[in-house]
CSV table of C-alpha atoms in Angstrom, one decimal:
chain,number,residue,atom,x,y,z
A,287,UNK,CA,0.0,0.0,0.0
A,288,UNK,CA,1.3,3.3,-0.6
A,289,UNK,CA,2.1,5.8,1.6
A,290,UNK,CA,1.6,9.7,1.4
A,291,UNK,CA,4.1,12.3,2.7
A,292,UNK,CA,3.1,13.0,6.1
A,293,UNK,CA,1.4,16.1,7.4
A,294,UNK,CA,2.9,18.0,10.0
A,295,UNK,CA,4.0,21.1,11.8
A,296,UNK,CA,6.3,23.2,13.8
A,297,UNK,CA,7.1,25.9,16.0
A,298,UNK,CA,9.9,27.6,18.4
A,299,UNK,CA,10.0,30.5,20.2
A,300,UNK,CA,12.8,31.4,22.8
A,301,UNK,CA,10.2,32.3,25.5
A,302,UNK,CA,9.3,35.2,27.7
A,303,UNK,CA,12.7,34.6,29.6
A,304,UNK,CA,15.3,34.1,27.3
A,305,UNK,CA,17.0,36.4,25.4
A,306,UNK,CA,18.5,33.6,23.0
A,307,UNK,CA,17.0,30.4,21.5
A,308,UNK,CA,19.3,27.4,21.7
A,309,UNK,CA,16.5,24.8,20.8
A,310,UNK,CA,16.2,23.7,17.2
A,311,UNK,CA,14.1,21.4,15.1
A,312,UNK,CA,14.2,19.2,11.8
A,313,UNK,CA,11.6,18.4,9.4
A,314,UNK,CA,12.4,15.8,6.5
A,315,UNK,CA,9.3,14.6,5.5
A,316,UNK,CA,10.3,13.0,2.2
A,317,UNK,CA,12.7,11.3,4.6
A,318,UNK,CA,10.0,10.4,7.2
A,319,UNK,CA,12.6,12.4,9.5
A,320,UNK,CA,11.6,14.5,12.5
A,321,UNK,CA,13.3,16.1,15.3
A,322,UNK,CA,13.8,18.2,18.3
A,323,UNK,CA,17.1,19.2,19.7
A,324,UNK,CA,17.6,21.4,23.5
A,325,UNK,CA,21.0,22.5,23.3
A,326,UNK,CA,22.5,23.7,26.2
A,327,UNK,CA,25.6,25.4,27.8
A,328,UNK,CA,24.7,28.9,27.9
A,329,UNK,CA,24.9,31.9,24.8
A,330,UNK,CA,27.0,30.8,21.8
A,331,UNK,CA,27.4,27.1,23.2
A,332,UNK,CA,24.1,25.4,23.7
A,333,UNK,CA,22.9,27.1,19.8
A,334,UNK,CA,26.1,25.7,18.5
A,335,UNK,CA,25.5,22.1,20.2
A,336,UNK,CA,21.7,21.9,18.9
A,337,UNK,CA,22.9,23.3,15.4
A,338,UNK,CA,25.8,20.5,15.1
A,339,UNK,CA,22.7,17.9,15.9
A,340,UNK,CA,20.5,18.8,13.3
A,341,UNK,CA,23.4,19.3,11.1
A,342,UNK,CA,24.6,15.6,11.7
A,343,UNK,CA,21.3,13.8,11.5
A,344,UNK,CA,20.8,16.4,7.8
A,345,UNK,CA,23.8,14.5,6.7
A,346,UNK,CA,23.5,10.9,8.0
A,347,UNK,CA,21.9,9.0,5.1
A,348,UNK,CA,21.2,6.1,7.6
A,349,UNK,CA,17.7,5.1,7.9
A,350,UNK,CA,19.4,4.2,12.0
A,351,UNK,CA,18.4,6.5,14.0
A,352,UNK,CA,21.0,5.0,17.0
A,353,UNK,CA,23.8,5.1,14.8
A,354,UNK,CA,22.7,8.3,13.2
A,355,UNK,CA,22.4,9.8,16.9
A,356,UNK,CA,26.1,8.3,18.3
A,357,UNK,CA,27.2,10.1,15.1
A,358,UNK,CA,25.6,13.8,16.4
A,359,UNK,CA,27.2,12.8,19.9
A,360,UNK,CA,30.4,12.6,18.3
A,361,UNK,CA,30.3,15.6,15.8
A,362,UNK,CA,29.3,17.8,19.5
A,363,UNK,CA,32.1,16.4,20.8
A,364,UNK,CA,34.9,17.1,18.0
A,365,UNK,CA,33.4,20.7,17.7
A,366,UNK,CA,34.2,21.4,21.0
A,367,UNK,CA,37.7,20.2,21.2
A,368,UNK,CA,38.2,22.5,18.0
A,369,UNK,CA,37.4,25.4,19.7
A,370,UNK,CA,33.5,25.8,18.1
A,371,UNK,CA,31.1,26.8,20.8
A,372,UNK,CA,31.9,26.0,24.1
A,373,UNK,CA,33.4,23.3,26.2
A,374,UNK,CA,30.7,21.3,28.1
A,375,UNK,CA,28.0,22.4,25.9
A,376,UNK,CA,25.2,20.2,25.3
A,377,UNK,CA,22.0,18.7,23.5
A,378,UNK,CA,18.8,16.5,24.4
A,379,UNK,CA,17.6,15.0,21.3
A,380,UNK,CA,14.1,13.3,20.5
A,381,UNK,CA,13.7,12.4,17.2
A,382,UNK,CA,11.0,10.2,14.7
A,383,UNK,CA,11.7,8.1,11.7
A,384,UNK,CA,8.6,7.0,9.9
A,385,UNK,CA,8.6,4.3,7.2
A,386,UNK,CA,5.3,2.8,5.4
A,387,UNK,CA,3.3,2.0,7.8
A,388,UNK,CA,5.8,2.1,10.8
A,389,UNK,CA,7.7,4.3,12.7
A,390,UNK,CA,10.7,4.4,15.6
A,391,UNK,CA,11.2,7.3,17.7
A,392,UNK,CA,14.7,8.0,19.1
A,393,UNK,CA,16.0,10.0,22.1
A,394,UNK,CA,19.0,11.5,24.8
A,395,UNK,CA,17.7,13.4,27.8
A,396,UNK,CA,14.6,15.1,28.4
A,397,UNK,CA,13.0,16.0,25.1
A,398,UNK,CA,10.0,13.9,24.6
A,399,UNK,CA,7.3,12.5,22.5
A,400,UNK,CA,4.2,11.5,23.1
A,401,UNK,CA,1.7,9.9,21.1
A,402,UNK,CA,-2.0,11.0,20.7
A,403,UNK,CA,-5.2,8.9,19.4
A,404,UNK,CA,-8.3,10.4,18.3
A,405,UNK,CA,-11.4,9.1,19.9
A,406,UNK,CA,-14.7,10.2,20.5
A,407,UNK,CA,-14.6,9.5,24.0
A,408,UNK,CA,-11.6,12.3,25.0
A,409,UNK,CA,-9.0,10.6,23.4
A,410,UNK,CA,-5.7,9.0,24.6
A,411,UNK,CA,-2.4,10.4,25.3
A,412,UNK,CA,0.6,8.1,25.9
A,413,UNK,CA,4.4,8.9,26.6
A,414,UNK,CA,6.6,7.6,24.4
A,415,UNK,CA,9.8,8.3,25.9
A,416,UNK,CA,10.9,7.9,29.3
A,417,UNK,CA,13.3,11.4,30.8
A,418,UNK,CA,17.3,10.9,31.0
A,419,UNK,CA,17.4,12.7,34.3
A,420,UNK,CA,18.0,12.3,38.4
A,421,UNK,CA,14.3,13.3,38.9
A,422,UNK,CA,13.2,9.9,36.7
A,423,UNK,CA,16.2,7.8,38.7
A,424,UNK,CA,14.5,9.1,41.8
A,425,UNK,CA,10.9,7.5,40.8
A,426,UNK,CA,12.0,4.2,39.0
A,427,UNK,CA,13.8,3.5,42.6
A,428,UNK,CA,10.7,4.5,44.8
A,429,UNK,CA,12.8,7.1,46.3
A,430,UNK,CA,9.5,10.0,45.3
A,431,UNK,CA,6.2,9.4,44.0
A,432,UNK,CA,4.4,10.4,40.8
A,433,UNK,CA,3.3,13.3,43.0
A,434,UNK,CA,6.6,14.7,43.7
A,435,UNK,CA,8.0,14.6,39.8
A,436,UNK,CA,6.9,18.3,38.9
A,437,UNK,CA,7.5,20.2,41.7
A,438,UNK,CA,10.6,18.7,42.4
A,439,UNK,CA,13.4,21.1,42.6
A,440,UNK,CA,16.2,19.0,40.6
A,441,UNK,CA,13.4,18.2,37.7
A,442,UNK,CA,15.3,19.6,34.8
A,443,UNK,CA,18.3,18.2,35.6
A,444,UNK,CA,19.4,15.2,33.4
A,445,UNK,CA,21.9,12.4,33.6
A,446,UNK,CA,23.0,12.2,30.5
A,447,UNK,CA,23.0,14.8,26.6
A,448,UNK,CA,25.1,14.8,23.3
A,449,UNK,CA,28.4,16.1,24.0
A,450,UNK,CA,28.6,14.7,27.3
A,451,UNK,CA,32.7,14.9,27.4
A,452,UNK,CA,32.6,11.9,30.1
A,453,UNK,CA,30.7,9.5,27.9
A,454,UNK,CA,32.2,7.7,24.5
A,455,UNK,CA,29.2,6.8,23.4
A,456,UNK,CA,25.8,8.2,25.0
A,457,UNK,CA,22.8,5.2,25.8
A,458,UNK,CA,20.0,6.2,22.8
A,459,UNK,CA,16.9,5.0,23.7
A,460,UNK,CA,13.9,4.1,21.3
A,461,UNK,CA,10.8,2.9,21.2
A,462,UNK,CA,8.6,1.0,17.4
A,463,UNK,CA,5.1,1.4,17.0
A,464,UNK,CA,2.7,0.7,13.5
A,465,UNK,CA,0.7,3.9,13.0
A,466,UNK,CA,-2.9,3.5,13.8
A,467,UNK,CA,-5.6,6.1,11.8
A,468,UNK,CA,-6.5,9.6,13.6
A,469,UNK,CA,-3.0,9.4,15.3
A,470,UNK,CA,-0.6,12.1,16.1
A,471,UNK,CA,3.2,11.8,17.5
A,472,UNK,CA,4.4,15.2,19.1
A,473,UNK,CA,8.0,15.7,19.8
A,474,UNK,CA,9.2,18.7,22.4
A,475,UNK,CA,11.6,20.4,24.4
A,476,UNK,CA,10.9,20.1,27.7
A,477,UNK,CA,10.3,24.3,27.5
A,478,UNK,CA,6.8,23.1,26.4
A,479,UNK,CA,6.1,20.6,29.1
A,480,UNK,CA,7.5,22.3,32.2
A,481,UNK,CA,4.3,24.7,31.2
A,482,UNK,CA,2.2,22.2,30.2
A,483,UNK,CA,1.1,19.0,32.2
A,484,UNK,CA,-0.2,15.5,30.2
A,485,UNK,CA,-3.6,17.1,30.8
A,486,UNK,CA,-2.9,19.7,29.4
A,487,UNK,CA,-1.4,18.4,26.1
A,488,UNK,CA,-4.4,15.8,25.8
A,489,UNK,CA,-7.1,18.8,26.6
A,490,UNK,CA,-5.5,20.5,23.6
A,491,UNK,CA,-4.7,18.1,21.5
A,492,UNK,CA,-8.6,16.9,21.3
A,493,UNK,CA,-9.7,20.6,20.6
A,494,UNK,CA,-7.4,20.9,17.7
A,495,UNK,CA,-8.5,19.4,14.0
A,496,UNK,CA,-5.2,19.7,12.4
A,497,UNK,CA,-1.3,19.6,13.3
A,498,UNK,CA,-1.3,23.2,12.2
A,499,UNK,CA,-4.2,24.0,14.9
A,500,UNK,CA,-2.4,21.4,17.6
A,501,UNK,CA,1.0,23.5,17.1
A,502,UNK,CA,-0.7,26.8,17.3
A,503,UNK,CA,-2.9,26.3,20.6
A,504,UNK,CA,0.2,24.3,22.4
A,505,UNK,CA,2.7,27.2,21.5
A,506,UNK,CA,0.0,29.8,23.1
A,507,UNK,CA,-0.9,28.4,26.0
A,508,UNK,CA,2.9,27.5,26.9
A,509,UNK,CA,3.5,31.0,26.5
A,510,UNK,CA,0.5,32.1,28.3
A,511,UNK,CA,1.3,29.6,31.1
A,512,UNK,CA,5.1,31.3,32.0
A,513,UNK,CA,7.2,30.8,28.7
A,514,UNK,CA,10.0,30.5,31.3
A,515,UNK,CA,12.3,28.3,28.5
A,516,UNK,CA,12.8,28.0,25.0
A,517,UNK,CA,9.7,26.1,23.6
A,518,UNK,CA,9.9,23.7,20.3
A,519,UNK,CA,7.5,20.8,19.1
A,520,UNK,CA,6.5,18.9,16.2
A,521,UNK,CA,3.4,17.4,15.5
A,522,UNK,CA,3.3,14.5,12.6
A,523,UNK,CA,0.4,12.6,11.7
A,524,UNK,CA,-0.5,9.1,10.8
A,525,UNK,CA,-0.2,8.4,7.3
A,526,UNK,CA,-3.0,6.4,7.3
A,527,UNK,CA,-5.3,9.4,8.3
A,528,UNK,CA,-7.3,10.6,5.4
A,529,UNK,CA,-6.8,13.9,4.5
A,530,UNK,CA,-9.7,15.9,2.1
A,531,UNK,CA,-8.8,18.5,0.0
A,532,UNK,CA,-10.5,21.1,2.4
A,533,UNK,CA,-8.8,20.1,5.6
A,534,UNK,CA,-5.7,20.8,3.8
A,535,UNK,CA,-6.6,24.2,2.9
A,536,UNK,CA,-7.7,24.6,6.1
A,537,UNK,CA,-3.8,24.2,7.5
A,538,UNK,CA,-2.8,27.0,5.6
A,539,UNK,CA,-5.2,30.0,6.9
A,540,UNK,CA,-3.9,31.9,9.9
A,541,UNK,CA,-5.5,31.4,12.6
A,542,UNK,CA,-6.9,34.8,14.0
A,543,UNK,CA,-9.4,33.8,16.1
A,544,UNK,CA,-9.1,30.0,16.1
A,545,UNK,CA,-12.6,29.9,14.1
A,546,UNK,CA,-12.8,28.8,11.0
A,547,UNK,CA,-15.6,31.3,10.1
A,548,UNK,CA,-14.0,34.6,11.0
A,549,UNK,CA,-10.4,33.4,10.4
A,550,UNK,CA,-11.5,32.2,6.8
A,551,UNK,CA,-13.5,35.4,6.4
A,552,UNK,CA,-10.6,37.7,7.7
A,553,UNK,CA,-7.9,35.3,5.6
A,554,UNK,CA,-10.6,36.0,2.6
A,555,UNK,CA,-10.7,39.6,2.8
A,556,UNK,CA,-7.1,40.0,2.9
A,557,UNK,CA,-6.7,38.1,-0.6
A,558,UNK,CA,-9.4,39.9,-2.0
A,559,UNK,CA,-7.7,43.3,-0.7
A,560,UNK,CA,-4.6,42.2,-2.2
A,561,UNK,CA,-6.0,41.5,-5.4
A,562,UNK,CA,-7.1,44.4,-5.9
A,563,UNK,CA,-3.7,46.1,-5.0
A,564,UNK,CA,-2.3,43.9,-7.2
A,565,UNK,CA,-5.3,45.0,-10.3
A,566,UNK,CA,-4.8,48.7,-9.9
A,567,UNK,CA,-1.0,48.2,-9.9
A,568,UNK,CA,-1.1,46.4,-13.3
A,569,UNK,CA,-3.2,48.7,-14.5
């Protein structure tokens, strides 16, 4: 059977605390390549360290996403022992490879995905990756409780990133699924999720009718909610969801209001205003 290019969308901002942006993101879709990157390490490091990830995993033409990841470890690595950014700066990765019918998705640190299923019923939200980091050490031991995990005061640190000077190679985990119709995988920096809880994410993601939507109402309420990091996701959807010809349109008018009838009204009446620019130009 085959497959369509995927649908999906995108969005950083540097936040409401931040003067600089050192998240970054990649979006291959005629490679079925997706990704998030957190660089970190202060101003002119942490940029540089997210840059040399996204660079590496441009370049890599395997369809491995492990091998392709040790390789963005290494690259990090090399820079800064040549003097390029900083020493000791960093990256998180999360990253999704999607092939036919199947995907894998990839990851080092805290960056996440999660996947979300359509359903009448509210829908389900499910966490794909699990958080390189002391908080997550604490819970798998029984040391804290699921209670404890947000407001903990060591949450954002994590025990492992690309670049990591101590480390030869860095432990990438991943997770394989088979896409499933009405499906979404989102992929973020944890700027959006130390704004945003699971229900949160879920409340959203059921309100929204299209990645473009998803992306839009995520980014505004992270921002609303503190904006106190850098803030990337991705949102890709199941090729196996049917798109029609309208709801493609539909991804492509701004969202004013976040109602189709005045936003396509006000999207309208800006063509037609144009158009008419454009008419008495030419003339």
């Amino acid at each position: 059977m085959p497959y369509s290019t995927l649908a999906y969308s995108a969005a950083t901002n540097a936040g409401h605390k931040r003067e600089n942006n050192e998240d970054t993101y990649l979006s291959l879709p005629e490679r079925g390549l997706w990704l998030v990157a957190d660089g970190m390490g202060g101003h002119e490091a942490g940029e540089v360290a997210s840059a040399i990830v996204r660079e590496t995993l441009l370049d890599e033409r395997s369809k491995n996403l492990t091998q392709a990841i040790q390789a963005s470890h290494r690259a990090v690595l090399q820079a800064a022992s040549l003097g390029k950014g900083a020493p000791g700066m960093g990256s998180t990765i999360v990253a999704l490879h999607s092939e036919g019918d199947e995907y894998e998705v990839a990851w080092v640190g805290d960056s996440r995905a999660y996947l979300w299923t359509h359903t009448d019923d509210g829908g389900r939200l499910e966490r794909l990756t699990t958080d390189h980091s002391y908080v997550q050490m604490l819970l798998a031991s029984g040391a804290i409780g699921e209670d404890e995990v947000e407001r903990h005061p060591d949450k954002n640190i994590i025990t492992q990133c690309l670049g990591s000077h101590e480390l030869q190679n860095v432990k990438v985990d991943s997770v394989r699924g088979q896409w499933q119709r009405d499906q979404w995988v989102l992929l973020c920096s944890d700027g959006l999720t130390d704004e945003l809880d699971d229900a949160d994410l879920a409340r959203i993601l059921y309100r929204s009718r299209s990645p473009r939507a998803a992306v839009n109402k995520l980014m505004r309420a992270a921002l609303e909610a503190g904006g106190r990091d850098n803030i990337t996701l991705q949102l890709v959807q199941s090729p196996l969801c049917k798109r029609s010809r309208w709801t493609t349109l539909w991804q492509w008018v701004p969202h004013i209001t976040g109602k189709r009838g005045p936003d396509l009204a006000l999207y309208g009446a800006a063509l037609f205003s144009l158009a008419l620019v454009l008419y008495w130009v030419a003339r």
